[in-house]
Amino acid sequence: MEALLALTIGVLVAAAVYLMLSGHMFRFILGLVLISNAANLTIFTAGRLTEGVPALIAVGAEAPDGLVANPLPQALVLTAIVIGFGLFAFAITLVKRAWTELGTVEADEMRLAEPRKEKP
Amino acid sequence: MSWLLALPIALPFLTATLAFLLRHRPAGRWISVWGSAALLIASAVLMAAVLDAGVVAGHMGGWPAPFGITLVADLLSAVMVVITAIIALAVSVYALADVDEAMEAQGYHALFQVLIAGVTGAFLTGDLFNLYVWFEVMLISSFGLLILGGRAEQIDGGVKYVALNLVSTILFLTGIGLLYGMTGTLNMADLATAVDDADQGLLTVVATAFMIAFGVKAALFPLFFWLPASYHTPAFSVSAVFAGLLTKVGVYALIRMFTLIFDHDIAFTHTILLWVAGLTMVTGVLGAAAQTDFRKILSFHIVSQIGYMILGLALLTPLALVGAVFYLVHHIVVKANLFLIAGVASRIAGGTELARIGGLYKTAPLLAILFLVPAFSLAGFPPLSGFWAKFILVKAALEVEGWIIAGVALLVGLLTIYSMTKIWAQAFWEPHPEGVDPRLSSLTPYDRLAMLLPIGALAVITVVIGLFPEPFAAFAEDAAAQLLDPSAYIEAVAVANGAVDIEGAAE
């Protein structure tokens, strides 16, 4: 299971890097979404995988009996997903605004804030 | 004790809420000013407690470490919170004149206060995942502030700022996940001892991931390109607070992580940091020399100055860390002040492009003097604060026989003077190209007071640190000693647990 998840993370990162290097801002955002999911899966896998055991403690017991799932990585990933959702919503809006204001979202052509020096 | 630690984070959030509710009325901006003043008092109380006890720690919600979220203030955290409060107060007063009603209606003051909450939270937290959350708080409010106003130029700079900062955030998150997988804890005090049992080779890989993630935030070579692309575009008060505080949170995080947790393979990690420090200094200052805009020159100087602080961390001797702490505090004051001055110059002379302004010395001599104080300090002229900061660092480099890096530090100081002279000559000395006489009296008395008061106050701080460096250096020495020997930090977290035993802390 770990190997499968590690492979998935690898493929996600590879695809994300490919998209982010394309120079088109919208593809860059898609790449970010992929790589952030890879990060979330990394946290999840790093917290050890336990198949088919919920993170529950029996009624009346103080501590779990036997093997349980680790709830902390799930809480961390949930936090990261929520924060990521907000950030991506903002980033997509920003890129759309850049499209209407600048007429391009190609990173190489976005030179308004740092104009090329005109040769004297 | 925990309210003492939570107050510097809670106060800005409270202020932000009130300022947002009253954003359409003049009361909103005054709430921001009074909220910042209250933050300054709260941070001073915290500082007094830290000076008294050494390290103050508390667990939020009553959950003991490493299960709950811990807030810890040692001397470095405390001084960073105090300086944040000072900059927050200065900038919120300046914003009375600089920020127009349209920006206020869009929630400028609320965003500003949330940004301050994120910064103080990052300085005070003792939990790695919590640090990630504070980075996000800081990031999302800085996104808002950066593009507030919505000029095309701001959108262009904003896209680059957002893109690169998001990549660094995700790398940070991945690092957290890997470190958790190796040690099973995210509490920083707990990590400091837990990493000893981890696979040391793997630990170095994770350390590098953190170095890159914080390196983007701190604008280190070769990861700094987002900074000069965006810092010259927003309102002046926004770029002042960004220049003063944001990159320094990255530097703080690097100092914290690479003294407390990642000190297992210094020969590898800190050698990389040393190279990076030298290259950051040189590329930053050369970039500044090529620019012709007031704020763009200052932006590149931020990059170059970050190199000095990382130099202190990279050498990792007691004296070098003293220099890093001293530099950090001095730089925040000076850099924020220079951006505030650029705002006044732009207002009365009509722009920041150096070729289009001039004559400030003749008709606005007060502004010229106020510019000279932080400009000379930045370049390292005695007896201003920057001289002592550079002096300590160069001395630390010479002590470990780092002749080349000491030479680089001195050369970069010289080149800093060159670009400060460029601003001085073109904006202050030469006559205005359109024959305008820029005068401070062209501002309304209200605006004049709101803009010059914070500039004057920050200049006074620079001069005071310069003339009486003794207590500040002694303080930096204590802070550096705490960084080099984190046992007090670890113990404070354990004591706050109420004698709950943390593995390894008792050893």
GROMACS .gro file of N, CA, C and O in nm, chain B residues 215-316:
model
  408
  335GLY      N    1   1.365   2.960   0.249
  335GLY     CA    2   1.449   3.043   0.165
  335GLY      C    3   1.368   3.127   0.069
  335GLY      O    4   1.401   3.243   0.042
  336VAL      N    5   1.258   3.072   0.017
  336VAL     CA    6   1.169   3.151  -0.069
  336VAL      C    7   1.107   3.263   0.012
  336VAL      O    8   1.105   3.379  -0.030
  337LYS      N    9   1.059   3.232   0.132
  337LYS     CA   10   0.994   3.334   0.216
  337LYS      C   11   1.093   3.444   0.253
  337LYS      O   12   1.058   3.561   0.262
  338ALA      N   13   1.217   3.404   0.281
  338ALA     CA   14   1.316   3.501   0.326
  338ALA      C   15   1.384   3.571   0.209
  338ALA      O   16   1.465   3.659   0.230
  339ALA      N   17   1.350   3.531   0.085
  339ALA     CA   18   1.409   3.591  -0.035
  339ALA      C   19   1.559   3.569  -0.043
  339ALA      O   20   1.638   3.662  -0.055
  340LEU      N   21   1.601   3.443  -0.034
  340LEU     CA   22   1.742   3.410  -0.048
  340LEU      C   23   1.776   3.382  -0.193
  340LEU      O   24   1.691   3.342  -0.271
  341PHE      N   25   1.904   3.401  -0.229
  341PHE     CA   26   1.952   3.359  -0.360
  341PHE      C   27   1.938   3.207  -0.369
  341PHE      O   28   1.973   3.138  -0.274
  342PRO      N   29   1.893   3.147  -0.476
  342PRO     CA   30   1.840   3.205  -0.598
  342PRO      C   31   1.687   3.204  -0.601
  342PRO      O   32   1.627   3.178  -0.704
  343LEU      N   33   1.624   3.227  -0.488
  343LEU     CA   34   1.478   3.211  -0.478
  343LEU      C   35   1.406   3.343  -0.454
  343LEU      O   36   1.293   3.345  -0.409
  344PHE      N   37   1.472   3.456  -0.479
  344PHE     CA   38   1.417   3.583  -0.435
  344PHE      C   39   1.336   3.658  -0.541
  344PHE      O   40   1.289   3.767  -0.516
  345PHE      N   41   1.316   3.599  -0.660
  345PHE     CA   42   1.269   3.679  -0.773
  345PHE      C   43   1.130   3.738  -0.755
  345PHE      O   44   1.096   3.837  -0.818
  346TRP      N   45   1.050   3.675  -0.667
  346TRP     CA   46   0.916   3.730  -0.645
  346TRP      C   47   0.921   3.867  -0.578
  346TRP      O   48   0.832   3.947  -0.592
  347LEU      N   49   1.028   3.892  -0.501
  347LEU     CA   50   1.030   4.014  -0.419
  347LEU      C   51   1.046   4.141  -0.501
  347LEU      O   52   0.960   4.229  -0.495
  348PRO      N   53   1.153   4.153  -0.582
  348PRO     CA   54   1.163   4.275  -0.662
  348PRO      C   55   1.054   4.285  -0.769
  348PRO      O   56   1.035   4.392  -0.827
  349ALA      N   57   0.982   4.174  -0.794
  349ALA     CA   58   0.874   4.181  -0.894
  349ALA      C   59   0.748   4.242  -0.837
  349ALA      O   60   0.660   4.285  -0.911
  350SER      N   61   0.736   4.244  -0.704
  350SER     CA   62   0.607   4.285  -0.650
  350SER      C   63   0.613   4.396  -0.546
  350SER      O   64   0.518   4.471  -0.531
  351TYR      N   65   0.725   4.412  -0.475
  351TYR     CA   66   0.725   4.502  -0.360
  351TYR      C   67   0.711   4.650  -0.397
  351TYR      O   68   0.682   4.731  -0.311
  352HIS      N   69   0.736   4.686  -0.522
  352HIS     CA   70   0.726   4.827  -0.557
  352HIS      C   71   0.588   4.865  -0.608
  352HIS      O   72   0.565   4.979  -0.645
  353THR      N   73   0.494   4.767  -0.610
  353THR     CA   74   0.365   4.798  -0.672
  353THR      C   75   0.254   4.845  -0.576
  353THR      O   76   0.174   4.927  -0.615
  354PRO      N   77   0.245   4.794  -0.450
  354PRO     CA   78   0.128   4.834  -0.369
  354PRO      C   79   0.143   4.972  -0.306
  354PRO      O   80   0.239   5.044  -0.334
  355ALA      N   81   0.045   5.008  -0.221
  355ALA     CA   82   0.052   5.134  -0.147
  355ALA      C   83   0.179   5.137  -0.063
  355ALA      O   84   0.232   5.032  -0.026
  356PHE      N   85   0.228   5.259  -0.032
  356PHE     CA   86   0.356   5.270   0.038
  356PHE      C   87   0.352   5.209   0.177
  356PHE      O   88   0.448   5.145   0.220
  357SER      N   89   0.239   5.227   0.247
  357SER     CA   90   0.234   5.169   0.381
  357SER      C   91   0.238   5.017   0.373
  357SER      O   92   0.297   4.951   0.459
  358VAL      N   93   0.178   4.961   0.266
  358VAL     CA   94   0.181   4.815   0.250
  358VAL      C   95   0.324   4.769   0.222
  358VAL      O   96   0.375   4.676   0.285
  359SER      N   97   0.393   4.838   0.130
  359SER     CA   98   0.528   4.789   0.099
  359SER      C   99   0.622   4.811   0.217
  359SER      O  100   0.717   4.735   0.235
  360ALA      N  101   0.594   4.912   0.301
  360ALA     CA  102   0.679   4.932   0.420
  360ALA      C  103   0.665   4.815   0.516
  360ALA      O  104   0.764   4.762   0.566
  361VAL      N  105   0.542   4.772   0.541
  361VAL     CA  106   0.523   4.663   0.637
  361VAL      C  107   0.572   4.530   0.578
  361VAL      O  108   0.630   4.448   0.648
  362PHE      N  109   0.555   4.513   0.447
  362PHE     CA  110   0.610   4.392   0.382
  362PHE      C  111   0.763   4.391   0.396
  362PHE      O  112   0.822   4.292   0.436
  363ALA      N  113   0.824   4.506   0.360
  363ALA     CA  114   0.970   4.514   0.360
  363ALA      C  115   1.025   4.493   0.501
  363ALA      O  116   1.127   4.429   0.520
  364GLY      N  117   0.953   4.550   0.600
  364GLY     CA  118   1.002   4.537   0.736
  364GLY      C  119   0.986   4.395   0.789
  364GLY      O  120   1.078   4.340   0.847
  365LEU      N  121   0.868   4.337   0.770
  365LEU     CA  122   0.836   4.218   0.848
  365LEU      C  123   0.834   4.085   0.771
  365LEU      O  124   0.879   3.984   0.823
  366LEU      N  125   0.780   4.083   0.648
  366LEU     CA  126   0.748   3.952   0.589
  366LEU      C  127   0.870   3.864   0.565
  366LEU      O  128   0.873   3.748   0.608
  367THR      N  129   0.972   3.917   0.498
  367THR     CA  130   1.089   3.833   0.472
  367THR      C  131   1.156   3.794   0.603
  367THR      O  132   1.216   3.687   0.613
  368LYS      N  133   1.144   3.880   0.704
  368LYS     CA  134   1.211   3.853   0.831
  368LYS      C  135   1.146   3.737   0.905
  368LYS      O  136   1.210   3.672   0.988
  369VAL      N  137   1.017   3.711   0.877
  369VAL     CA  138   0.955   3.592   0.934
  369VAL      C  139   1.024   3.467   0.878
  369VAL      O  140   1.049   3.371   0.950
  370GLY      N  141   1.056   3.471   0.749
  370GLY     CA  142   1.131   3.361   0.688
  370GLY      C  143   1.268   3.345   0.753
  370GLY      O  144   1.311   3.234   0.784
  371VAL      N  145   1.335   3.459   0.778
  371VAL     CA  146   1.468   3.453   0.841
  371VAL      C  147   1.454   3.397   0.982
  371VAL      O  148   1.534   3.312   1.025
  372TYR      N  149   1.352   3.445   1.055
  372TYR     CA  150   1.329   3.394   1.191
  372TYR      C  151   1.308   3.243   1.188
  372TYR      O  152   1.367   3.171   1.269
  373ALA      N  153   1.225   3.196   1.094
  373ALA     CA  154   1.196   3.053   1.087
  373ALA      C  155   1.324   2.974   1.057
  373ALA      O  156   1.347   2.867   1.115
  374LEU      N  157   1.408   3.028   0.968
  374LEU     CA  158   1.536   2.962   0.939
  374LEU      C  159   1.623   2.955   1.064
  374LEU      O  160   1.680   2.851   1.097
  375ILE      N  161   1.633   3.068   1.135
  375ILE     CA  162   1.717   3.071   1.256
  375ILE      C  163   1.663   2.972   1.358
  375ILE      O  164   1.739   2.894   1.416
  376ARG      N  165   1.531   2.971   1.378
  376ARG     CA  166   1.472   2.882   1.476
  376ARG      C  167   1.497   2.736   1.440
  376ARG      O  168   1.547   2.657   1.520
  377MET      N  169   1.467   2.699   1.314
  377MET     CA  170   1.478   2.559   1.273
  377MET      C  171   1.623   2.511   1.272
  377MET      O  172   1.653   2.399   1.310
  378PHE      N  173   1.713   2.599   1.226
  378PHE     CA  174   1.851   2.554   1.207
  378PHE      C  175   1.939   2.577   1.330
  378PHE      O  176   2.059   2.558   1.324
  379THR      N  177   1.879   2.623   1.441
  379THR     CA  178   1.952   2.617   1.568
  379THR      C  179   1.889   2.513   1.660
  379THR      O  180   1.958   2.443   1.733
  380LEU      N  181   1.754   2.502   1.654
  380LEU     CA  182   1.685   2.414   1.749
  380LEU      C  183   1.680   2.270   1.698
  380LEU      O  184   1.706   2.177   1.774
  381ILE      N  185   1.643   2.251   1.572
  381ILE     CA  186   1.613   2.116   1.523
  381ILE      C  187   1.720   2.062   1.429
  381ILE      O  188   1.773   1.953   1.450
  382PHE      N  189   1.754   2.139   1.326
  382PHE     CA  190   1.849   2.087   1.226
  382PHE      C  191   1.992   2.130   1.257
  382PHE      O  192   2.053   2.204   1.182
  383ASP      N  193   2.048   2.083   1.369
  383ASP     CA  194   2.186   2.117   1.399
  383ASP      C  195   2.271   1.990   1.405
  383ASP      O  196   2.371   1.983   1.474
  384HIS      N  197   2.226   1.886   1.330
  384HIS     CA  198   2.294   1.758   1.338
  384HIS      C  199   2.407   1.746   1.238
  384HIS      O  200   2.504   1.676   1.260
  385ASP      N  201   2.394   1.815   1.122
  385ASP     CA  202   2.497   1.803   1.019
  385ASP      C  203   2.537   1.943   0.973
  385ASP      O  204   2.513   1.983   0.859
  386ILE      N  205   2.596   2.018   1.066
  386ILE     CA  206   2.628   2.158   1.040
  386ILE      C  207   2.723   2.172   0.922
  386ILE      O  208   2.710   2.264   0.841
  387ALA      N  209   2.815   2.078   0.909
  387ALA     CA  210   2.913   2.087   0.800
  387ALA      C  211   2.845   2.092   0.665
  387ALA      O  212   2.891   2.158   0.573
  388PHE      N  213   2.730   2.023   0.652
  388PHE     CA  214   2.659   2.024   0.524
  388PHE      C  215   2.562   2.142   0.514
  388PHE      O  216   2.575   2.228   0.427
  389THR      N  217   2.464   2.147   0.608
  389THR     CA  218   2.357   2.247   0.594
  389THR      C  219   2.410   2.389   0.607
  389THR      O  220   2.375   2.476   0.528
  390HIS      N  221   2.496   2.413   0.706
  390HIS     CA  222   2.538   2.550   0.728
  390HIS      C  223   2.642   2.597   0.628
  390HIS      O  224   2.661   2.717   0.609
  391THR      N  225   2.709   2.501   0.560
  391THR     CA  226   2.797   2.542   0.451
  391THR      C  227   2.714   2.591   0.333
  391THR      O  228   2.747   2.692   0.269
  392ILE      N  229   2.603   2.520   0.305
  392ILE     CA  230   2.513   2.569   0.200
  392ILE      C  231   2.465   2.709   0.236
  392ILE      O  232   2.467   2.801   0.153
  393LEU      N  233   2.424   2.727   0.363
  393LEU     CA  234   2.375   2.857   0.406
  393LEU      C  235   2.480   2.965   0.387
  393LEU      O  236   2.449   3.079   0.350
  394LEU      N  237   2.607   2.931   0.412
  394LEU     CA  238   2.714   3.030   0.399
  394LEU      C  239   2.729   3.076   0.254
  394LEU      O  240   2.737   3.196   0.226
  395TRP      N  241   2.728   2.980   0.161
  395TRP     CA  242   2.735   3.015   0.018
  395TRP      C  243   2.616   3.102  -0.021
  395TRP      O  244   2.630   3.203  -0.090
  396VAL      N  245   2.497   3.054   0.024
  396VAL     CA  246   2.375   3.126  -0.010
  396VAL      C  247   2.381   3.269   0.044
  396VAL      O  248   2.344   3.365  -0.024
  397ALA      N  249   2.433   3.285   0.168
  397ALA     CA  250   2.441   3.417   0.229
  397ALA      C  251   2.528   3.510   0.143
  397ALA      O  252   2.487   3.622   0.111
  398GLY      N  253   2.646   3.461   0.103
  398GLY     CA  254   2.735   3.543   0.023
  398GLY      C  255   2.673   3.582  -0.110
  398GLY      O  256   2.674   3.699  -0.150
  399LEU      N  257   2.613   3.483  -0.178
  399LEU     CA  258   2.554   3.510  -0.310
  399LEU      C  259   2.432   3.601  -0.298
  399LEU      O  260   2.408   3.685  -0.386
  400THR      N  261   2.355   3.586  -0.187
  400THR     CA  262   2.239   3.673  -0.169
  400THR      C  263   2.284   3.817  -0.153
  400THR      O  264   2.227   3.908  -0.214
  401MET      N  265   2.387   3.838  -0.072
  401MET     CA  266   2.438   3.974  -0.052
  401MET      C  267   2.479   4.036  -0.185
  401MET      O  268   2.441   4.149  -0.217
  402VAL      N  269   2.558   3.961  -0.263
  402VAL     CA  270   2.617   4.017  -0.385
  402VAL      C  271   2.510   4.041  -0.492
  402VAL      O  272   2.500   4.150  -0.549
  403THR      N  273   2.425   3.939  -0.519
  403THR     CA  274   2.325   3.958  -0.625
  403THR      C  275   2.227   4.068  -0.588
  403THR      O  276   2.186   4.147  -0.673
  404GLY      N  277   2.190   4.075  -0.460
  404GLY     CA  278   2.095   4.178  -0.418
  404GLY      C  279   2.150   4.317  -0.443
  404GLY      O  280   2.082   4.401  -0.502
  405VAL      N  281   2.273   4.338  -0.402
  405VAL     CA  282   2.327   4.473  -0.413
  405VAL      C  283   2.356   4.510  -0.559
  405VAL      O  284   2.339   4.625  -0.601
  406LEU      N  285   2.395   4.410  -0.640
  406LEU     CA  286   2.417   4.439  -0.783
  406LEU      C  287   2.284   4.468  -0.851
  406LEU      O  288   2.275   4.556  -0.937
  407GLY      N  289   2.179   4.394  -0.812
  407GLY     CA  290   2.047   4.422  -0.866
  407GLY      C  291   2.004   4.564  -0.835
  407GLY      O  292   1.951   4.635  -0.920
  408ALA      N  293   2.031   4.607  -0.711
  408ALA     CA  294   1.994   4.743  -0.671
  408ALA      C  295   2.069   4.845  -0.754
  408ALA      O  296   2.014   4.948  -0.794
  409ALA      N  297   2.197   4.817  -0.783
  409ALA     CA  298   2.278   4.914  -0.858
  409ALA      C  299   2.223   4.935  -0.999
  409ALA      O  300   2.241   5.040  -1.059
  410ALA      N  301   2.152   4.834  -1.052
  410ALA     CA  302   2.102   4.844  -1.189
  410ALA      C  303   1.965   4.913  -1.197
  410ALA      O  304   1.917   4.941  -1.305
  411GLN      N  305   1.902   4.937  -1.082
  411GLN     CA  306   1.766   4.992  -1.084
  411GLN      C  307   1.765   5.144  -1.084
  411GLN      O  308   1.861   5.207  -1.042
  412THR      N  309   1.654   5.200  -1.131
  412THR     CA  310   1.644   5.346  -1.137
  412THR      C  311   1.518   5.397  -1.069
  412THR      O  312   1.476   5.510  -1.090
  413ASP      N  313   1.456   5.312  -0.988
  413ASP     CA  314   1.334   5.352  -0.920
  413ASP      C  315   1.358   5.344  -0.770
  413ASP      O  316   1.420   5.249  -0.722
  414PHE      N  317   1.310   5.445  -0.696
  414PHE     CA  318   1.331   5.453  -0.552
  414PHE      C  319   1.297   5.320  -0.483
  414PHE      O  320   1.379   5.258  -0.415
  415ARG      N  321   1.173   5.273  -0.507
  415ARG     CA  322   1.130   5.154  -0.436
  415ARG      C  323   1.195   5.027  -0.487
  415ARG      O  324   1.216   4.932  -0.413
  416LYS      N  325   1.228   5.023  -0.618
  416LYS     CA  326   1.294   4.902  -0.671
  416LYS      C  327   1.433   4.888  -0.613
  416LYS      O  328   1.479   4.777  -0.583
  417ILE      N  329   1.505   5.000  -0.598
  417ILE     CA  330   1.638   4.995  -0.536
  417ILE      C  331   1.626   4.941  -0.395
  417ILE      O  332   1.699   4.850  -0.354
  418LEU      N  333   1.529   4.995  -0.320
  418LEU     CA  334   1.511   4.950  -0.182
  418LEU      C  335   1.474   4.802  -0.177
  418LEU      O  336   1.520   4.729  -0.089
  419SER      N  337   1.391   4.756  -0.273
  419SER     CA  338   1.350   4.615  -0.273
  419SER      C  339   1.470   4.523  -0.288
  419SER      O  340   1.484   4.424  -0.217
  420PHE      N  341   1.558   4.558  -0.384
  420PHE     CA  342   1.677   4.473  -0.403
  420PHE      C  343   1.767   4.478  -0.280
  420PHE      O  344   1.835   4.381  -0.249
  421HIS      N  345   1.766   4.593  -0.210
  421HIS     CA  346   1.847   4.601  -0.088
  421HIS      C  347   1.796   4.509   0.021
  421HIS      O  348   1.875   4.461   0.102
  422ILE      N  349   1.664   4.485   0.024
  422ILE     CA  350   1.612   4.389   0.123
  422ILE      C  351   1.684   4.257   0.101
  422ILE      O  352   1.736   4.196   0.194
  423VAL      N  353   1.687   4.212  -0.027
  423VAL     CA  354   1.750   4.084  -0.059
  423VAL      C  355   1.894   4.083  -0.009
  423VAL      O  356   1.937   3.990   0.061
  424SER      N  357   1.968   4.189  -0.042
  424SER     CA  358   2.109   4.191  -0.007
  424SER      C  359   2.128   4.188   0.146
  424SER      O  360   2.218   4.121   0.197
  425GLN      N  361   2.040   4.259   0.219
  425GLN     CA  362   2.054   4.262   0.365
  425GLN      C  363   2.019   4.129   0.430
  425GLN      O  364   2.075   4.094   0.534
  426ILE      N  365   1.925   4.055   0.368
  426ILE     CA  366   1.889   3.924   0.422
  426ILE      C  367   2.015   3.837   0.427
  426ILE      O  368   2.034   3.758   0.519
  427GLY      N  369   2.103   3.855   0.327
  427GLY     CA  370   2.226   3.778   0.322
  427GLY      C  371   2.309   3.792   0.449
  427GLY      O  372   2.365   3.695   0.499
  428TYR      N  373   2.314   3.915   0.505
  428TYR     CA  374   2.392   3.937   0.627
  428TYR      C  375   2.337   3.853   0.743
  428TYR      O  376   2.411   3.795   0.822
  429MET      N  377   2.201   3.852   0.754
  429MET     CA  378   2.141   3.779   0.867
  429MET      C  379   2.170   3.630   0.854
  429MET      O  380   2.202   3.562   0.952
  430ILE      N  381   2.160   3.578   0.728
  430ILE     CA  382   2.185   3.436   0.707
  430ILE      C  383   2.333   3.406   0.729
  430ILE      O  384   2.369   3.298   0.775
  431LEU      N  385   2.418   3.504   0.701
  431LEU     CA  386   2.561   3.487   0.730
  431LEU      C  387   2.582   3.457   0.878
  431LEU      O  388   2.656   3.365   0.915
  432GLY      N  389   2.511   3.534   0.963
  432GLY     CA  390   2.521   3.510   1.107
  432GLY      C  391   2.478   3.370   1.144
  432GLY      O  392   2.542   3.303   1.226
  433LEU      N  393   2.368   3.323   1.082
  433LEU     CA  394   2.319   3.188   1.112
  433LEU      C  395   2.417   3.083   1.060
  433LEU      O  396   2.442   2.982   1.126
  434ALA      N  397   2.474   3.108   0.941
  434ALA     CA  398   2.559   3.008   0.878
  434ALA      C  399   2.688   2.987   0.957
  434ALA      O  400   2.736   2.874   0.968
  435LEU      N  401   2.743   3.094   1.015
  435LEU     CA  402   2.868   3.079   1.091
  435LEU      C  403   2.844   3.006   1.222
  435LEU      O  404   2.929   2.932   1.269
  436LEU      N  405   2.724   3.030   1.282
  436LEU     CA  406   2.679   2.959   1.402
  436LEU      C  407   2.778   2.965   1.519
  436LEU      O  408   2.786   2.873   1.598
   0.00000   0.00000   0.00000
